[in-house]
Coordinates of C-alpha atoms and ligand atoms in Angstrom, one line a residue:
Chain A
M152 CA -0.3 -57.1 -58.5
M153 CA -2.0 -53.7 -58.8
R154 CA -5.0 -55.6 -60.2
L155 CA -5.2 -57.8 -57.1
L156 CA -4.9 -54.8 -54.8
R157 CA -7.6 -52.9 -56.8
I158 CA -9.9 -55.9 -56.4
E159 CA -9.3 -56.1 -52.7
I160 CA -9.9 -52.4 -52.2
Q161 CA -13.1 -52.5 -54.2
K162 CA -14.3 -55.4 -52.1
L163 CA -13.5 -53.8 -48.8
W164 CA -13.8 -50.0 -48.9
P165 CA -17.6 -49.9 -49.3
N166 CA -17.9 -52.3 -46.3
R167 CA -18.9 -50.4 -43.2
A168 CA -17.3 -52.7 -40.6
F169 CA -14.0 -52.6 -42.5
R170 CA -14.1 -48.9 -42.8
W171 CA -14.8 -48.4 -39.1
L172 CA -12.0 -50.7 -38.1
S173 CA -9.5 -48.9 -40.3
I174 CA -10.7 -45.5 -39.1
L175 CA -10.5 -46.7 -35.5
Y176 CA -7.0 -47.9 -36.1
M177 CA -5.9 -44.6 -37.7
V178 CA -7.4 -42.6 -34.8
A179 CA -5.7 -44.9 -32.3
M180 CA -2.3 -44.2 -34.0
V181 CA -2.9 -40.5 -34.0
I182 CA -3.9 -40.5 -30.4
I183 CA -0.9 -42.5 -29.2
A184 CA 1.5 -40.5 -31.3
M185 CA 0.1 -37.1 -30.5
G186 CA -1.2 -38.0 -27.0
V187 CA 2.0 -38.8 -25.1
M188 CA 3.0 -35.2 -24.4
P189 CA -0.5 -34.1 -23.2
F190 CA -0.5 -37.3 -21.1
L191 CA 2.8 -36.5 -19.5
R192 CA 1.7 -32.9 -18.8
Y193 CA -1.4 -34.3 -17.2
L194 CA 0.7 -36.6 -15.0
K195 CA 2.8 -33.6 -14.1
S196 CA -0.2 -31.6 -13.0
R197 CA -1.4 -34.5 -10.9
I198 CA 2.0 -34.8 -9.3
E199 CA 2.0 -31.1 -8.5
D200 CA -1.4 -31.5 -6.9
F201 CA 0.1 -34.1 -4.6
D202 CA 2.8 -31.7 -3.8
M203 CA 5.6 -34.0 -4.9
D204 CA 8.0 -31.5 -6.4
G205 CA 11.1 -32.6 -8.1
I206 CA 9.5 -35.2 -10.4
D207 CA 8.7 -33.8 -13.9
P208 CA 7.5 -36.5 -16.3
T209 CA 7.5 -34.0 -19.2
I210 CA 11.3 -34.1 -19.3
I211 CA 11.1 -37.8 -20.5
P212 CA 12.4 -37.3 -24.0
F213 CA 9.8 -39.5 -25.7
Y214 CA 9.8 -37.4 -28.9
E215 CA 13.5 -36.9 -29.1
F216 CA 15.1 -37.7 -32.6
P217 CA 16.2 -40.4 -33.3
D218 CA 14.7 -42.2 -30.2
I219 CA 11.2 -41.3 -31.3
W220 CA 11.2 -44.0 -34.0
Q221 CA 11.8 -46.9 -31.6
N222 CA 9.4 -45.3 -29.0
L223 CA 6.6 -44.8 -31.5
T224 CA 6.8 -48.1 -33.2
A225 CA 7.1 -50.0 -29.9
V226 CA 3.8 -48.4 -28.7
A227 CA 2.0 -48.5 -32.1
I228 CA 2.5 -52.2 -32.5
W229 CA 0.1 -52.8 -29.6
F230 CA -2.7 -51.8 -31.8
K231 CA -2.0 -54.4 -34.4
L232 CA -5.0 -56.4 -33.2
L233 CA -7.4 -53.9 -34.8
L234 CA -5.8 -54.3 -38.1
G235 CA -5.7 -58.1 -37.6
F236 CA -9.4 -58.1 -37.0
S237 CA -10.1 -56.2 -40.2
L238 CA -8.1 -58.8 -42.1
I239 CA -9.8 -61.7 -40.4
Y240 CA -13.1 -60.1 -41.3
S241 CA -12.0 -59.7 -44.9
I242 CA -11.0 -63.4 -45.3
T243 CA -13.8 -65.0 -43.3
N244 CA -16.4 -63.0 -45.2
E245 CA -15.1 -64.6 -48.4
F246 CA -15.8 -68.0 -46.9
S247 CA -19.2 -67.2 -45.3
Y248 CA -20.5 -65.4 -48.5
R249 CA -18.7 -68.1 -50.6
T250 CA -17.4 -65.3 -52.7
I251 CA -14.0 -67.1 -52.8
R252 CA -15.7 -69.8 -54.8
Q253 CA -17.1 -67.3 -57.3
N254 CA -13.8 -65.5 -57.5
V255 CA -12.1 -68.8 -58.5
I256 CA -14.9 -69.6 -60.9
D257 CA -14.6 -66.2 -62.5
G258 CA -10.9 -66.7 -63.2
M259 CA -8.6 -66.3 -60.2
S260 CA -6.4 -69.3 -59.3
K261 CA -6.6 -70.3 -55.6
A262 CA -3.0 -69.2 -55.2
E263 CA -3.9 -65.8 -56.7
F264 CA -6.7 -65.5 -54.3
V265 CA -4.3 -66.0 -51.4
W266 CA -1.9 -63.5 -53.0
S267 CA -4.6 -60.9 -53.1
K268 CA -5.0 -61.2 -49.4
V269 CA -1.2 -61.1 -48.8
I270 CA -1.0 -58.0 -50.9
L271 CA -3.8 -56.5 -48.9
A272 CA -1.8 -57.3 -45.7
A273 CA 1.3 -55.7 -47.2
F274 CA -0.6 -52.6 -48.2
L275 CA -2.1 -52.2 -44.7
S276 CA 1.3 -52.6 -43.1
L277 CA 3.0 -50.1 -45.4
A278 CA 0.2 -47.6 -45.0
S279 CA 0.5 -47.9 -41.2
A280 CA 4.2 -47.4 -41.3
A281 CA 3.8 -44.4 -43.6
T282 CA 1.2 -42.9 -41.3
L283 CA 3.5 -43.4 -38.4
F284 CA 6.3 -41.8 -40.3
V285 CA 4.3 -38.7 -40.9
L286 CA 3.1 -38.6 -37.3
G287 CA 6.7 -39.0 -36.1
L288 CA 7.9 -36.2 -38.2
I289 CA 5.2 -33.9 -37.0
T290 CA 5.5 -34.6 -33.3
G291 CA 9.3 -34.8 -33.5
L292 CA 9.5 -31.4 -35.0
M293 CA 7.1 -30.1 -32.4
Y294 CA 8.9 -31.5 -29.3
S295 CA 12.4 -32.6 -30.1
S296 CA 15.1 -30.4 -28.6
E297 CA 17.6 -31.0 -31.3
I298 CA 16.6 -31.1 -34.9
S299 CA 18.8 -32.0 -37.9
I300 CA 18.3 -34.1 -41.0
G301 CA 20.9 -36.6 -39.8
L302 CA 19.2 -37.1 -36.4
M303 CA 15.7 -37.2 -37.9
F304 CA 16.4 -40.1 -40.2
E305 CA 19.0 -41.9 -38.1
D306 CA 16.9 -44.7 -36.8
V307 CA 14.1 -44.5 -39.2
Y308 CA 14.6 -48.1 -40.2
F309 CA 12.5 -49.0 -37.1
L310 CA 9.6 -48.1 -39.3
V311 CA 10.6 -50.8 -41.8
A312 CA 10.9 -53.3 -38.9
F313 CA 7.4 -52.1 -37.8
A314 CA 5.9 -52.7 -41.2
L315 CA 7.5 -56.1 -41.2
Q316 CA 6.1 -56.9 -37.7
L317 CA 2.6 -55.9 -38.8
F318 CA 2.9 -57.8 -42.1
A319 CA 4.0 -61.0 -40.3
F320 CA 1.3 -60.6 -37.8
L321 CA -1.3 -60.1 -40.5
L322 CA -0.1 -63.3 -42.2
F323 CA -0.8 -65.0 -38.9
T324 CA -4.3 -63.6 -38.8
L325 CA -4.8 -64.6 -42.4
F326 CA -3.9 -68.1 -41.5
V327 CA -6.2 -68.2 -38.5
G328 CA -9.1 -66.7 -40.5
T329 CA -8.6 -69.3 -43.3
L330 CA -8.4 -72.1 -40.9
I331 CA -11.5 -71.2 -38.9
K332 CA -13.6 -69.5 -41.5
K333 CA -16.0 -67.9 -39.0
A334 CA -15.3 -64.3 -38.1
I335 CA -16.3 -64.2 -34.5
I336 CA -14.7 -67.6 -33.6
A337 CA -11.5 -66.7 -35.5
M338 CA -11.2 -63.4 -33.6
G339 CA -11.9 -65.1 -30.3
V340 CA -9.3 -67.8 -31.0
L341 CA -6.8 -65.1 -32.0
V342 CA -7.3 -63.2 -28.8
F343 CA -7.2 -66.4 -26.7
W344 CA -4.1 -67.5 -28.5
I345 CA -2.3 -64.2 -27.9
L346 CA -3.4 -63.6 -24.3
A347 CA -3.7 -67.0 -22.8
I348 CA -1.7 -69.5 -24.8
E349 CA 1.3 -67.5 -25.7
N350 CA 1.5 -65.7 -22.4
G351 CA 1.0 -68.9 -20.5
L352 CA 3.7 -70.8 -22.4
Y353 CA 6.0 -67.7 -22.2
I354 CA 5.6 -67.6 -18.4
Y355 CA 6.0 -71.3 -18.2
G356 CA 9.3 -71.0 -20.2
Q357 CA 10.5 -68.3 -17.8
V358 CA 9.7 -70.3 -14.7
Q359 CA 11.1 -73.6 -16.0
N360 CA 14.1 -71.8 -17.4
L361 CA 13.3 -72.8 -20.9
P362 CA 13.8 -69.5 -22.7
W363 CA 13.8 -71.2 -26.2
I364 CA 10.0 -71.6 -25.9
E365 CA 9.7 -68.0 -26.8
Y366 CA 10.9 -68.7 -30.3
F367 CA 8.0 -71.1 -30.9
L368 CA 5.5 -68.4 -30.1
P369 CA 4.8 -66.5 -33.3
V370 CA 3.3 -63.4 -31.8
K371 CA 5.9 -63.1 -29.1
S372 CA 8.6 -63.6 -31.7
I373 CA 7.1 -60.9 -33.9
N374 CA 6.7 -58.5 -30.9
A375 CA 10.3 -59.1 -29.9
L376 CA 11.7 -57.6 -33.2
I377 CA 11.5 -54.1 -31.7
H378 CA 12.5 -54.1 -28.0
N379 CA 10.7 -52.1 -25.4
P380 CA 12.7 -48.8 -25.2
F381 CA 11.2 -47.4 -22.1
P382 CA 13.3 -49.0 -19.3
K383 CA 16.1 -46.7 -20.5
Y384 CA 14.3 -43.8 -19.0
I385 CA 14.8 -45.3 -15.6
L386 CA 18.4 -45.8 -16.7
M387 CA 18.3 -49.5 -17.5
E388 CA 20.1 -51.1 -20.4
I389 CA 18.0 -51.8 -23.5
Q390 CA 18.6 -53.1 -27.0
D391 CA 18.1 -50.0 -29.3
F392 CA 18.6 -51.8 -32.6
V393 CA 17.2 -54.7 -34.6
T394 CA 19.3 -57.9 -34.7
F395 CA 19.5 -60.2 -37.6
P396 CA 18.4 -63.5 -35.9
E397 CA 15.3 -61.8 -34.6
L398 CA 14.6 -60.4 -38.1
A399 CA 15.1 -63.9 -39.6
L400 CA 12.7 -65.4 -37.0
V401 CA 10.0 -62.9 -38.0
L402 CA 10.6 -63.6 -41.7
G403 CA 10.5 -67.3 -41.0
W404 CA 7.1 -67.1 -39.2
G405 CA 5.7 -64.9 -42.0
S406 CA 6.8 -67.4 -44.7
L407 CA 5.4 -70.3 -42.7
F408 CA 1.9 -68.7 -42.4
F409 CA 1.9 -67.8 -46.0
W410 CA 2.8 -71.3 -47.0
A411 CA 0.2 -72.9 -44.6
T412 CA -2.6 -70.5 -45.8
N413 CA -1.8 -71.4 -49.4
R414 CA -2.0 -75.1 -48.7
L415 CA -5.2 -74.8 -46.8
V416 CA -6.9 -73.0 -49.7
V417 CA -5.5 -75.1 -52.5
N418 CA -6.4 -78.4 -50.9
R419 CA -9.9 -77.3 -49.9
D420 CA -13.1 -77.8 -51.8
L421 CA -14.7 -74.4 -52.0
Chain B
M190 CA -17.1 -79.0 -85.1
D191 CA -14.3 -78.7 -82.6
T192 CA -14.4 -79.9 -79.0
V193 CA -14.9 -77.4 -76.3
L194 CA -14.8 -79.8 -73.3
K195 CA -13.5 -83.3 -73.0
I196 CA -13.9 -85.2 -69.7
N197 CA -12.0 -88.4 -69.1
G198 CA -12.8 -90.8 -66.2
L199 CA -13.7 -88.1 -63.7
T200 CA -14.3 -89.4 -60.2
K201 CA -15.0 -87.6 -56.9
R202 CA -15.4 -89.3 -53.5
Y203 CA -16.5 -87.7 -50.3
G204 CA -15.4 -90.3 -47.8
K205 CA -17.5 -93.3 -48.6
I206 CA -19.9 -91.4 -50.9
T207 CA -19.0 -91.5 -54.6
A208 CA -20.5 -88.3 -55.8
L209 CA -19.1 -88.8 -59.3
D210 CA -18.1 -92.1 -60.8
N211 CA -15.8 -92.3 -63.8
L212 CA -17.5 -89.8 -66.0
D213 CA -16.7 -89.5 -69.7
L214 CA -18.2 -86.7 -71.7
E215 CA -17.6 -84.5 -74.7
V216 CA -19.2 -81.1 -75.5
K217 CA -18.7 -79.6 -79.0
R218 CA -18.7 -75.9 -79.9
G219 CA -22.3 -74.5 -80.3
N220 CA -23.9 -77.3 -78.3
V221 CA -26.5 -76.4 -75.8
F222 CA -25.7 -79.3 -73.5
G223 CA -28.1 -80.3 -70.7
I224 CA -26.9 -82.4 -67.7
L225 CA -30.0 -84.0 -66.4
G226 CA -30.3 -85.8 -63.2
P227 CA -32.3 -85.9 -59.9
N228 CA -31.0 -84.0 -56.9
G229 CA -27.8 -85.4 -55.6
S230 CA -26.8 -87.1 -58.8
G231 CA -23.5 -85.2 -59.1
K232 CA -24.3 -82.4 -61.5
T233 CA -22.9 -79.6 -59.3
T234 CA -20.0 -81.7 -58.3
T235 CA -19.1 -82.2 -62.0
L236 CA -19.4 -78.5 -62.8
G237 CA -17.4 -77.6 -59.7
I238 CA -14.6 -79.8 -60.8
L239 CA -14.6 -78.4 -64.3
L240 CA -14.3 -74.9 -62.7
E241 CA -11.6 -76.0 -60.3
V242 CA -13.4 -75.1 -57.1
I243 CA -13.7 -78.8 -56.3
N244 CA -10.6 -81.1 -56.4
Q245 CA -11.3 -84.3 -58.2
T246 CA -10.3 -87.7 -56.7
S247 CA -9.1 -88.9 -60.1
G248 CA -9.6 -88.4 -63.8
E249 CA -8.9 -85.4 -66.0
F250 CA -10.6 -82.9 -68.3
E251 CA -9.6 -80.5 -71.0
W252 CA -11.1 -77.1 -72.0
F253 CA -10.5 -76.0 -75.6
G254 CA -8.1 -78.9 -76.1
A255 CA -5.7 -78.0 -73.3
P256 CA -5.5 -78.6 -69.6
S257 CA -7.2 -75.9 -67.7
N258 CA -5.8 -73.0 -65.7
Q259 CA -7.3 -69.7 -64.4
N260 CA -7.0 -68.1 -67.8
T261 CA -9.2 -70.7 -69.3
R262 CA -11.9 -69.7 -66.8
K263 CA -11.6 -66.1 -68.0
R264 CA -13.2 -67.3 -71.2
I265 CA -16.0 -69.0 -69.5
G266 CA -19.0 -67.5 -67.8
A267 CA -20.3 -69.6 -65.0
I268 CA -22.8 -69.8 -62.1
L269 CA -22.8 -72.7 -59.7
E270 CA -26.0 -73.2 -57.6
H271 CA -27.0 -69.9 -56.1
P272 CA -25.9 -66.5 -57.3
I273 CA -22.9 -65.5 -55.2
F274 CA -22.0 -61.8 -54.8
Y275 CA -20.9 -59.4 -52.0
P276 CA -24.2 -58.6 -50.4
Y277 CA -23.1 -55.1 -49.2
L278 CA -22.1 -54.0 -52.7
T279 CA -24.4 -52.8 -55.5
G280 CA -24.9 -54.7 -58.7
V281 CA -22.5 -52.5 -60.6
Q282 CA -19.8 -52.6 -57.9
N283 CA -20.1 -56.4 -57.9
L284 CA -19.8 -56.7 -61.6
R285 CA -16.7 -54.3 -61.6
I286 CA -14.9 -56.8 -59.4
V287 CA -15.7 -59.6 -61.8
C288 CA -14.4 -57.3 -64.6
D289 CA -11.1 -56.9 -62.8
I290 CA -10.9 -60.7 -62.2
K291 CA -11.7 -61.5 -65.8
E292 CA -9.6 -58.6 -67.1
V293 CA -12.3 -57.1 -69.2
P294 CA -13.0 -53.3 -69.4
Y295 CA -15.6 -51.8 -67.1
S296 CA -17.6 -50.6 -70.1
R297 CA -19.0 -54.2 -70.3
V298 CA -20.9 -53.8 -67.0
E299 CA -23.5 -51.4 -68.4
E300 CA -24.0 -53.5 -71.6
C301 CA -24.6 -56.7 -69.7
I302 CA -26.8 -55.2 -67.1
K303 CA -29.0 -53.8 -69.9
Q304 CA -29.0 -57.2 -71.7
V305 CA -30.5 -58.9 -68.7
G306 CA -32.9 -56.1 -68.0
L307 CA -31.6 -55.0 -64.6
D308 CA -31.0 -51.4 -65.4
E309 CA -33.3 -49.9 -62.9
R310 CA -31.8 -51.6 -59.9
K311 CA -28.2 -51.7 -60.8
D312 CA -27.2 -49.3 -58.0
S313 CA -29.1 -51.0 -55.3
K314 CA -27.2 -53.3 -52.9
F315 CA -27.2 -57.0 -53.9
K316 CA -28.8 -58.0 -50.6
T317 CA -32.0 -56.0 -51.5
Y318 CA -32.5 -57.9 -54.8
S319 CA -35.3 -60.5 -55.3
L320 CA -34.2 -64.0 -56.3
G321 CA -35.1 -63.3 -59.9
M322 CA -32.9 -60.2 -59.9
K323 CA -30.1 -62.1 -58.3
Q324 CA -30.4 -64.7 -61.0
R325 CA -30.3 -62.0 -63.7
L326 CA -27.2 -60.4 -62.1
S327 CA -25.4 -63.7 -62.2
I328 CA -26.3 -64.2 -65.8
A329 CA -25.0 -60.6 -66.5
S330 CA -21.9 -61.5 -64.6
A331 CA -21.4 -64.6 -66.7
L332 CA -21.8 -62.6 -69.9
L333 CA -19.2 -59.9 -69.0
C334 CA -16.3 -61.6 -70.7
D335 CA -18.4 -62.4 -73.8
P336 CA -17.8 -66.0 -72.9
E337 CA -17.1 -68.8 -75.4
V338 CA -18.9 -71.2 -73.0
M339 CA -21.6 -70.5 -70.4
I340 CA -22.2 -72.8 -67.5
L341 CA -25.5 -72.6 -65.7
D342 CA -26.4 -74.7 -62.7
E343 CA -30.1 -74.9 -62.1
P344 CA -30.7 -71.4 -63.5
T345 CA -34.4 -71.3 -62.7
N346 CA -34.3 -72.9 -59.3
G347 CA -36.7 -71.3 -56.9
L348 CA -38.2 -68.8 -59.4
D349 CA -41.9 -68.3 -59.9
P350 CA -43.4 -69.4 -63.3
Q351 CA -43.0 -65.9 -64.8
G352 CA -39.4 -65.7 -63.6
I353 CA -38.7 -69.2 -65.0
A354 CA -40.1 -68.2 -68.4
E355 CA -38.1 -65.0 -68.5
I356 CA -34.8 -66.7 -67.6
R357 CA -35.4 -69.4 -70.2
D358 CA -36.1 -66.9 -72.9
L359 CA -32.8 -65.2 -71.9
I360 CA -31.0 -68.5 -72.1
I361 CA -32.5 -69.3 -75.5
E362 CA -31.6 -65.8 -76.8
I363 CA -28.0 -66.4 -75.6
A364 CA -27.9 -69.8 -77.2
N365 CA -29.2 -68.4 -80.5
S366 CA -26.2 -66.1 -80.6
G367 CA -24.1 -69.2 -81.1
K368 CA -22.6 -69.7 -77.7
T369 CA -21.9 -73.1 -76.2
I370 CA -24.0 -73.5 -73.1
I371 CA -23.8 -76.2 -70.4
I372 CA -26.9 -76.4 -68.2
A373 CA -27.4 -78.7 -65.2
S374 CA -30.9 -79.2 -64.3
H375 CA -33.3 -81.7 -62.6
L376 CA -36.1 -80.3 -64.7
L377 CA -36.8 -82.3 -67.8
D378 CA -38.9 -79.8 -69.7
E379 CA -36.2 -77.2 -69.1
V380 CA -33.7 -79.3 -70.8
Q381 CA -36.1 -80.2 -73.5
K382 CA -37.0 -76.6 -74.2
V383 CA -33.5 -75.1 -74.3
C384 CA -31.0 -77.9 -75.1
T385 CA -29.8 -79.5 -78.2
H386 CA -27.8 -82.3 -76.5
F387 CA -28.3 -83.9 -73.1
C388 CA -26.9 -86.6 -70.8
V389 CA -28.4 -88.2 -67.8
L390 CA -26.6 -88.7 -64.5
Q391 CA -27.8 -91.0 -61.8
R392 CA -26.0 -91.3 -58.5
G393 CA -22.8 -90.1 -60.1
K394 CA -23.0 -92.4 -63.1
L395 CA -23.5 -91.4 -66.6
I396 CA -26.5 -93.5 -67.9
H397 CA -27.4 -91.8 -71.2
T398 CA -26.2 -89.3 -73.7
G399 CA -28.0 -88.2 -76.9
L400 CA -29.7 -85.5 -78.9
V401 CA -32.8 -83.9 -77.6
E402 CA -34.3 -84.0 -81.1
D403 CA -33.9 -87.8 -81.1
V404 CA -36.0 -88.0 -78.0
G405 CA -39.3 -89.5 -79.1
K406 CA -37.9 -90.7 -82.4
G407 CA -37.4 -94.1 -80.9
D408 CA -41.0 -95.1 -80.2
M409 CA -44.1 -93.6 -81.5
L410 CA -47.3 -93.8 -79.5
V411 CA -50.8 -93.7 -81.1
E412 CA -53.9 -93.2 -79.1
V413 CA -57.1 -94.9 -80.4
K414 CA -60.7 -94.6 -79.4
A415 CA -63.5 -96.3 -81.2
D416 CA -67.0 -97.6 -80.4
T417 CA -66.5 -101.3 -80.7
E418 CA -66.5 -104.1 -78.1
D419 CA -63.3 -105.9 -78.8
L420 CA -61.0 -103.1 -79.8
Q421 CA -58.1 -104.5 -77.7
T422 CA -58.1 -107.8 -79.5
V423 CA -58.5 -106.2 -82.9
L424 CA -55.6 -103.8 -82.3
E425 CA -53.4 -106.7 -80.9
A426 CA -54.2 -108.7 -84.0
S427 CA -52.9 -105.9 -86.3
G428 CA -49.2 -106.7 -85.3
M429 CA -48.3 -103.1 -85.6
S430 CA -47.5 -102.5 -81.9
S431 CA -45.4 -104.0 -79.2
N432 CA -47.6 -102.9 -76.4
I433 CA -51.1 -101.7 -75.8
K434 CA -52.2 -99.9 -72.7
R435 CA -55.8 -99.1 -71.8
E436 CA -57.0 -96.1 -70.0
L437 CA -60.9 -96.1 -69.8
D438 CA -61.9 -96.3 -73.4
K439 CA -58.6 -95.0 -74.7
Y440 CA -55.9 -97.4 -76.0
T441 CA -52.3 -96.3 -76.3
M442 CA -50.3 -98.4 -78.8
T443 CA -46.5 -98.4 -78.9
M444 CA -45.8 -98.7 -82.6
V445 CA -43.2 -100.9 -84.2
N446 CA -41.7 -101.5 -87.6
G447 CA -42.4 -97.9 -88.7
Y448 CA -46.1 -98.4 -88.6
S449 CA -48.0 -95.2 -88.0
A450 CA -51.4 -93.7 -87.5
A451 CA -52.3 -93.9 -91.2
E452 CA -51.8 -97.7 -91.3
I453 CA -53.8 -98.1 -88.1
N454 CA -56.6 -96.0 -89.6
K455 CA -56.7 -98.1 -92.8
Y456 CA -56.5 -101.4 -90.9
L457 CA -59.5 -100.4 -88.6
F458 CA -61.4 -99.2 -91.6
E459 CA -60.9 -102.5 -93.4
K460 CA -62.2 -104.2 -90.2
G461 CA -65.3 -102.0 -90.5
I462 CA -64.4 -99.9 -87.4
T463 CA -64.4 -96.2 -87.4
A464 CA -61.9 -94.5 -85.1
K465 CA -63.4 -91.6 -83.3
H466 CA -60.0 -90.5 -81.8
L467 CA -56.6 -91.1 -83.4
V468 CA -53.7 -89.1 -82.0
V469 CA -49.9 -89.5 -82.5
K470 CA -47.9 -88.9 -79.4
T471 CA -44.1 -88.5 -79.4
K472 CA -42.6 -89.4 -76.2
S473 CA -41.7 -86.5 -73.9
L474 CA -38.2 -86.3 -72.5
E475 CA -39.9 -86.9 -69.1
K476 CA -41.2 -90.3 -70.1
Q477 CA -37.9 -91.2 -71.6
F478 CA -36.0 -90.0 -68.6
L479 CA -38.2 -92.0 -66.2
E480 CA -37.7 -95.0 -68.4
I481 CA -33.9 -94.6 -68.5
L482 CA -33.9 -94.3 -64.7
A483 CA -36.2 -97.3 -64.4
E484 CA -33.9 -99.4 -66.6
Q485 CA -31.1 -98.8 -64.2
E486 CA -30.8 -101.2 -61.3
G487 CA -33.5 -100.5 -58.8
G488 CA -34.3 -97.3 -60.6
K489 CA -34.6 -95.4 -57.4
S490 CA -33.1 -92.0 -57.3
Ligands
ADP273 N1 -19.0 -81.3 -49.5 C1 -19.6 -82.5 -49.5 N2 -19.4 -83.4 -48.6 C2 -20.0 -84.6 -48.7 N3 -20.8 -85.0 -49.7 C3 -21.1 -84.1 -50.6 C4 -20.5 -82.8 -50.6 N4 -21.0 -82.1 -51.7 C5 -21.8 -83.0 -52.3 N5 -21.9 -84.2 -51.7 C6 -22.7 -85.3 -52.1 O1 -22.4 -85.6 -53.5 C7 -23.5 -86.0 -54.2 C8 -23.7 -85.2 -55.4 O2 -24.0 -83.9 -55.1 P1 -24.3 -82.7 -56.1 O3 -23.2 -82.7 -57.1 O4 -24.5 -81.5 -55.4 O5 -25.7 -83.2 -56.8 P2 -26.6 -82.4 -57.8 O6 -26.0 -81.1 -58.1 O7 -26.8 -83.2 -58.9 O8 -27.9 -82.2 -57.0 C9 -24.7 -85.9 -53.2 O9 -24.9 -87.2 -52.7 C10 -24.2 -85.1 -52.1 O10 -24.7 -85.4 -50.9
MG274 MG1 -26.8 -79.1 -57.7

């Protein structure tokens, strides 16, 4: 397994496009994690300009332990597309350069090749979760009003759920990249699928009162693992935990995409 | 001699096209085996199946006496068609990836790069290489695992004459070290110059296998020139040839029954004719190849 990961890193790290996408992603995570408080302060100053006293956005306890974990992961998952693009880029390059063919000739099995990409996806997901963990600790210690070991780690499992969300999503992009083989088209299809098809079907499901449609939309299902926590700040009820059926759904989608990618590669003439 | 590769009834269809039709073949250890055939005859398809990047329609093959898996391929060094590498990586970076795939130590990289004479440019990006350098890098890559078998598909395709000569010398050098080599080529003299054994494919069918050194043993050709009016009749009357062809004043006899130039010379001398030109020609692989193709139905390729 380490061998396959080492191969992937040697392939990718010297690549400029991949490096930029990764750096962009990291910067995005830092900005959203660190940037909420300055943003709230900015809002406050604008509100004061308009002379609307009595509303103070900075009292929104975004960074409060343990809520911080659900808050951060719920926001960070929006940037998964950047990571998805870098994985699509990695897999489609192998097809356009035909290096997948040479890899197999040199002594990888086709299944091993798919594994190496899956391991890369797992590595990127875990690295993201680890980064978010560090960022969460830093900002939490800076802004949280109450700090204790118990509170700090209470809901830290949201990071595990976050890693799993990313991983399942990356398996989806891996499948799309393998199916389409052309970087730009695959990225376009991915965006179109998420924005137009899934949203369209989702809204259709809501309007027609067919809520089960949601479960057949992989990206929506993956997003739904961590519920949006923010309505609670306007005193609405939210789900502040991960449920087992939702977890099983994400695992199911991940396994399906893994299986489908494997089949595509094994049955294809390279 | 033990068998390195055994192919049994291998067939590949692309829709209606039969790229490979029921191929049987055996390659022994130490052979330098040429797969000869015009473009589109199924050479790359065959090698692709043997390396498991193309799924066969039917038939099977064995490497080293056992069904193949990815570990078999770690003992084989192979290049199919064009050299394939990551264009944005340097020669060394590319070969290190191959080392990791083949599970051989990185120390082999420098050795192999030296062996193919690519030392100076080893830290340049692959995309900046000339075709000859790319070809060298792929041979270096094939050598990394100190392979028991090397597979080369049109290794001199697209090179200039000097590049061709250099690559051929490299191949002959590798062959002399005792390695089994399988070369696909549409170039006859390439096969004749480097191979010990060869087979001929035409439209996916195997139409000939044999030893390169036997080529030309079959029929001997003798060219005769002499200043006499009726040379053709005289030569025909000798009964030593099956066929006589005339080009200007030169007559080319296809000899039979083991007759050779000495007997012709004696015969003419006895007839009072002095030959002013008497040359023995062994058939080139090219002639034989064209004949083999012509013998097949239609003979078009
Ligand atoms: N992917 C493919 N789809 C359809 N036909 C193919 C494909 N690859 C090869 N062929 C056909 O198979 C035949 C053999 O091709 P190939 O093995 O590349 O020949 P060679 O290497 O001897 O030049 C050709 O007729 C070619 O057009
Ligand atoms: Mg070919």
